[in-house]
mmCIF file of N, CA and C in Angstrom:
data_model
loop_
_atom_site.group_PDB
_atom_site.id
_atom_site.type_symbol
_atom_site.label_atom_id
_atom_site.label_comp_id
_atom_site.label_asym_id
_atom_site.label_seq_id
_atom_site.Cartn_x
_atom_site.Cartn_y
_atom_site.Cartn_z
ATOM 1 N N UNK A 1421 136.780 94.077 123.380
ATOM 2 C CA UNK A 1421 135.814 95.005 123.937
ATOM 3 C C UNK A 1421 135.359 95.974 122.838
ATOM 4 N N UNK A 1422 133.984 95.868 122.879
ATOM 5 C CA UNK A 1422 133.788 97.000 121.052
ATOM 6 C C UNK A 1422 133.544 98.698 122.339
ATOM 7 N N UNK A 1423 133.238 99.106 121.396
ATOM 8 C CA UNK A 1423 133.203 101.112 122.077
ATOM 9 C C UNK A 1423 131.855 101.206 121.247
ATOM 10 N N UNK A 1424 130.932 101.829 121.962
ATOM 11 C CA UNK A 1424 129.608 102.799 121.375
ATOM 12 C C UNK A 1424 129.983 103.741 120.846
ATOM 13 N N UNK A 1425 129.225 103.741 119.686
ATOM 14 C CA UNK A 1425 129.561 105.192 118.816
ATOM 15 C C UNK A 1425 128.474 106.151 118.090
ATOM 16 N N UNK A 1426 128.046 107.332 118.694
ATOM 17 C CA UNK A 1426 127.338 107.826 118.223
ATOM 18 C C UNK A 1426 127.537 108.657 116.770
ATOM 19 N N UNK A 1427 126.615 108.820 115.817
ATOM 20 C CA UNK A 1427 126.823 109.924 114.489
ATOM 21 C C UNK A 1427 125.160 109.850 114.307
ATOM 22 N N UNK A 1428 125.164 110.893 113.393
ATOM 23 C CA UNK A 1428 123.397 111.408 112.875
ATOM 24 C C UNK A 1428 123.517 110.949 110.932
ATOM 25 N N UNK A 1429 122.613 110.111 111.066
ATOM 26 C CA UNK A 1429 122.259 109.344 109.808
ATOM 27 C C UNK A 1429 122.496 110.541 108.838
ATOM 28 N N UNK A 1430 122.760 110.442 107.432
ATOM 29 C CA UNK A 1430 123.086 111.500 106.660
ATOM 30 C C UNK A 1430 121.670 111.940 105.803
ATOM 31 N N UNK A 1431 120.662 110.570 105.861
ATOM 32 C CA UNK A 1431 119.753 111.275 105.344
ATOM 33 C C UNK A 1431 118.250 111.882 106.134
ATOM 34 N N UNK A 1432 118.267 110.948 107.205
ATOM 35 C CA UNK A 1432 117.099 111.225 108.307
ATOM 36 C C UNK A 1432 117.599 112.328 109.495
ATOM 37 N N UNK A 1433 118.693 112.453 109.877
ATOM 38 C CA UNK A 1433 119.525 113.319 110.606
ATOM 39 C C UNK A 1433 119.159 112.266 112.124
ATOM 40 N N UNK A 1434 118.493 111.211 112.382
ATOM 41 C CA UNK A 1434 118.351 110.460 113.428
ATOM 42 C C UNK A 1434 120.265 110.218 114.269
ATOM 43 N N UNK A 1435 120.038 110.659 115.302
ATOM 44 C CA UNK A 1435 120.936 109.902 115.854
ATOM 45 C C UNK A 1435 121.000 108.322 115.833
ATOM 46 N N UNK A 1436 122.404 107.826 115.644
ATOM 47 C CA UNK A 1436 122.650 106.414 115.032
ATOM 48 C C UNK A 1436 123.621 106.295 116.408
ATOM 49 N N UNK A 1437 123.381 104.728 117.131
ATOM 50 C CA UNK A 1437 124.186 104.054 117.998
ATOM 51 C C UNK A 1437 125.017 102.620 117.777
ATOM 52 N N UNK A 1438 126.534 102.568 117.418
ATOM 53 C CA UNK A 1438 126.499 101.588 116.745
ATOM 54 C C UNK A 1438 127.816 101.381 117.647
ATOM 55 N N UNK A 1439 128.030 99.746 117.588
ATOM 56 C CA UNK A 1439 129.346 99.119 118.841
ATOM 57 C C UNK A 1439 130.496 99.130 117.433
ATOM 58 N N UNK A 1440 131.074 99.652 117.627
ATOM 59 C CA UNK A 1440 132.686 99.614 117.115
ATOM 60 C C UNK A 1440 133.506 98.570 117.730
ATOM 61 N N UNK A 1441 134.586 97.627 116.789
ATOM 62 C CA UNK A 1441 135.708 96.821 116.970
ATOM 63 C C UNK A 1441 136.840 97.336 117.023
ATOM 64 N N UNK A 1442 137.585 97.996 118.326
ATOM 65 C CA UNK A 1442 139.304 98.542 117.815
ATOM 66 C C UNK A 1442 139.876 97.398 117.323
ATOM 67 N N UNK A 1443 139.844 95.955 117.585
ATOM 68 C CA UNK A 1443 140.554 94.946 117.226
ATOM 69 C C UNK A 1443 140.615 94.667 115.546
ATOM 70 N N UNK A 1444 139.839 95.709 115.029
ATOM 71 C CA UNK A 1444 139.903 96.163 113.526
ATOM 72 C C UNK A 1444 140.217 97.078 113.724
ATOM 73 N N UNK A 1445 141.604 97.377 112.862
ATOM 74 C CA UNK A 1445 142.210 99.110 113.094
ATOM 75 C C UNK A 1445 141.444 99.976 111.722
ATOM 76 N N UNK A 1446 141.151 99.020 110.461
ATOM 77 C CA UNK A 1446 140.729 100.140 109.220
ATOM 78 C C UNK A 1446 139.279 99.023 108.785
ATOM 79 N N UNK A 1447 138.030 99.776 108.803
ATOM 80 C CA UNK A 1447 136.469 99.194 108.793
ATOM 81 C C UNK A 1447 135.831 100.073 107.665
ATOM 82 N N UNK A 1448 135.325 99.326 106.397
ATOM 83 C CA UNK A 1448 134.137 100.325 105.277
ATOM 84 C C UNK A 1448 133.177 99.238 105.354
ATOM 85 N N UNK A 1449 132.073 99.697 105.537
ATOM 86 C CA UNK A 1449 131.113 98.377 105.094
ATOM 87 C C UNK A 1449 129.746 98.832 105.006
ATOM 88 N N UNK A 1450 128.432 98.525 104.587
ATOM 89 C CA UNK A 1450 127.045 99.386 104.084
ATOM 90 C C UNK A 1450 126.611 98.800 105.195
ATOM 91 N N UNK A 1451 125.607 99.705 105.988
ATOM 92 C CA UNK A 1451 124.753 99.434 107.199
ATOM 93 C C UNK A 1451 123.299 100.058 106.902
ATOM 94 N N UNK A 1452 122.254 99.628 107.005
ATOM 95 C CA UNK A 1452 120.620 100.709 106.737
ATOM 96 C C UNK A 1452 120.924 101.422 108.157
ATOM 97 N N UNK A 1453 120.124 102.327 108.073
ATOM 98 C CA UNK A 1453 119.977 103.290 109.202
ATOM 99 C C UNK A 1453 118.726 102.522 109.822
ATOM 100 N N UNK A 1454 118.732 102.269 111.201
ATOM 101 C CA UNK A 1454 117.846 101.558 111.988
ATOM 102 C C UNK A 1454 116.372 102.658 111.949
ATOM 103 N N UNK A 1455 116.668 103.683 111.792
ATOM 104 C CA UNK A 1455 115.293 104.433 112.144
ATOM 105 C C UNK A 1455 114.270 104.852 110.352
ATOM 106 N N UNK A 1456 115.488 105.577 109.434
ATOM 107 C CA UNK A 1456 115.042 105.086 107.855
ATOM 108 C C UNK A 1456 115.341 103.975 106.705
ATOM 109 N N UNK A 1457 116.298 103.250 106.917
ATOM 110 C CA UNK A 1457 116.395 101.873 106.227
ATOM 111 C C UNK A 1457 117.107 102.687 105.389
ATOM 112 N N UNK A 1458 117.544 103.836 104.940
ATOM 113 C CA UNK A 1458 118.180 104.133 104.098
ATOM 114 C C UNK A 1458 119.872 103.492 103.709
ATOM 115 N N UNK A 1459 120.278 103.051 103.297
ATOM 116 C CA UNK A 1459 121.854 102.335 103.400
ATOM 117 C C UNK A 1459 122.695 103.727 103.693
ATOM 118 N N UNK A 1460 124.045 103.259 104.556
ATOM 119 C CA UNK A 1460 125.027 104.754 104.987
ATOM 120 C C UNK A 1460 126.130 103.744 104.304
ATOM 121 N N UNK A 1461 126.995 104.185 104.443
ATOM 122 C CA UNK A 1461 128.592 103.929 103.956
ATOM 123 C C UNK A 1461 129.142 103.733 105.029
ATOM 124 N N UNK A 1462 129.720 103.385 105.941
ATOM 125 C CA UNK A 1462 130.365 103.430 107.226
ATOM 126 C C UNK A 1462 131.806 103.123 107.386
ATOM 127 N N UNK A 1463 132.668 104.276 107.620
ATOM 128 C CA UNK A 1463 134.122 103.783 107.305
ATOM 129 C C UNK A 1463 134.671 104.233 109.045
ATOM 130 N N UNK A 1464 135.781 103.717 109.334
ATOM 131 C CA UNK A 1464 136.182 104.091 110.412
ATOM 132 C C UNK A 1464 137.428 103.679 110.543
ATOM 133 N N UNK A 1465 138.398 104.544 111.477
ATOM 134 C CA UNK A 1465 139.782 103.719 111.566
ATOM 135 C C UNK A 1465 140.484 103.794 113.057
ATOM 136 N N UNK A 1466 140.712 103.232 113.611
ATOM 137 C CA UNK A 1466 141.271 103.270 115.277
ATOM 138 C C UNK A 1466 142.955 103.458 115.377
ATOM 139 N N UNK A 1467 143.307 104.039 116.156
ATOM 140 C CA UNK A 1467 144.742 103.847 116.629
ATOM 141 C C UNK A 1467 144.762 104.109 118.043
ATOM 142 N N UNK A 1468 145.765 103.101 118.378
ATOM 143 C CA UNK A 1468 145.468 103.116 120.133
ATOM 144 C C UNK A 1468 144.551 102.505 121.026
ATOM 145 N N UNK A 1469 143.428 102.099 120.132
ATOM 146 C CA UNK A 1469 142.288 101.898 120.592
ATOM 147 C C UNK A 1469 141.525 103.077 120.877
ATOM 148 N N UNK A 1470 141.439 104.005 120.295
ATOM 149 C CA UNK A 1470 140.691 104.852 119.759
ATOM 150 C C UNK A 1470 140.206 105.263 118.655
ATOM 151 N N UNK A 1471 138.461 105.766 118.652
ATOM 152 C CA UNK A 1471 138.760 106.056 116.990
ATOM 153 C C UNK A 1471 139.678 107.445 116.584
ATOM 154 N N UNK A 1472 140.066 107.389 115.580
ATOM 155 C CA UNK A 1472 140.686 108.040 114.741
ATOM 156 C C UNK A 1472 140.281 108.790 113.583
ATOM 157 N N UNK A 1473 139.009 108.199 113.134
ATOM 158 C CA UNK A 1473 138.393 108.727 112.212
ATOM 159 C C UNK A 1473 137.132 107.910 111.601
ATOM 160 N N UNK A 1474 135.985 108.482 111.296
ATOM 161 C CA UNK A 1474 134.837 107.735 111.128
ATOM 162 C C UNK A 1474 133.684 108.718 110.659
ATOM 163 N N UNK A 1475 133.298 107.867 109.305
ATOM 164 C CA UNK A 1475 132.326 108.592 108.035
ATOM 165 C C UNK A 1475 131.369 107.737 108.290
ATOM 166 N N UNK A 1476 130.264 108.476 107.760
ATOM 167 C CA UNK A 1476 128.754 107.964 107.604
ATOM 168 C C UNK A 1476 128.201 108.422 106.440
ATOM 169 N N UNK A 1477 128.248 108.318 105.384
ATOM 170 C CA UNK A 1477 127.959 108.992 103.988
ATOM 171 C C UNK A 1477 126.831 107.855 103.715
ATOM 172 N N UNK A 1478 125.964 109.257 102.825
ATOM 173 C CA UNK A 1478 124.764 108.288 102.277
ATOM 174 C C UNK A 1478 125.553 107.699 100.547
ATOM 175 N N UNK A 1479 124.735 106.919 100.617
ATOM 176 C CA UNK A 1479 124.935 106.078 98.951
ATOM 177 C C UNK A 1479 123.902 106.895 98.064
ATOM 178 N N UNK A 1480 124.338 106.893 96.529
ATOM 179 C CA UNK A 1480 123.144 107.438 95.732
ATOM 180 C C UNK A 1480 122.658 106.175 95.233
ATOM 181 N N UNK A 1481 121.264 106.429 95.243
ATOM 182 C CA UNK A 1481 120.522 105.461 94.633
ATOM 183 C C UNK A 1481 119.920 105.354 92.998
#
């Protein structure tokens, strides 16, 4: 079962909606922001099946 997860893009400030996997407890991987295409960093980590912790950092270009 993934979980919705809201955060605000780091460079457009757009709210971002994205389905999370707890069945992955530790996640980094580059995603564009659906509204500026800009690439984010996206790290996240679950315990319990909750998140636990979760970044959205922009990349320098």
């Amino acid at each position: 079962m993934e979980l919705e997860h809201f955060f605000q893009c780091p460079y457009c400030l757009a709210e971002i909606s994205m389905l999370l996997d707890p069945s992955i407890s530790d996640q980094s991987y580059i995603e564009d922001c659906e509204v500026c295409c800009n690439p984010i960093q996206i790290s996240y980590r679950f315990s319990d099946g909750e998140v636990q912790t979760f970044e959205a950092d922009s990349i320098d270009q």
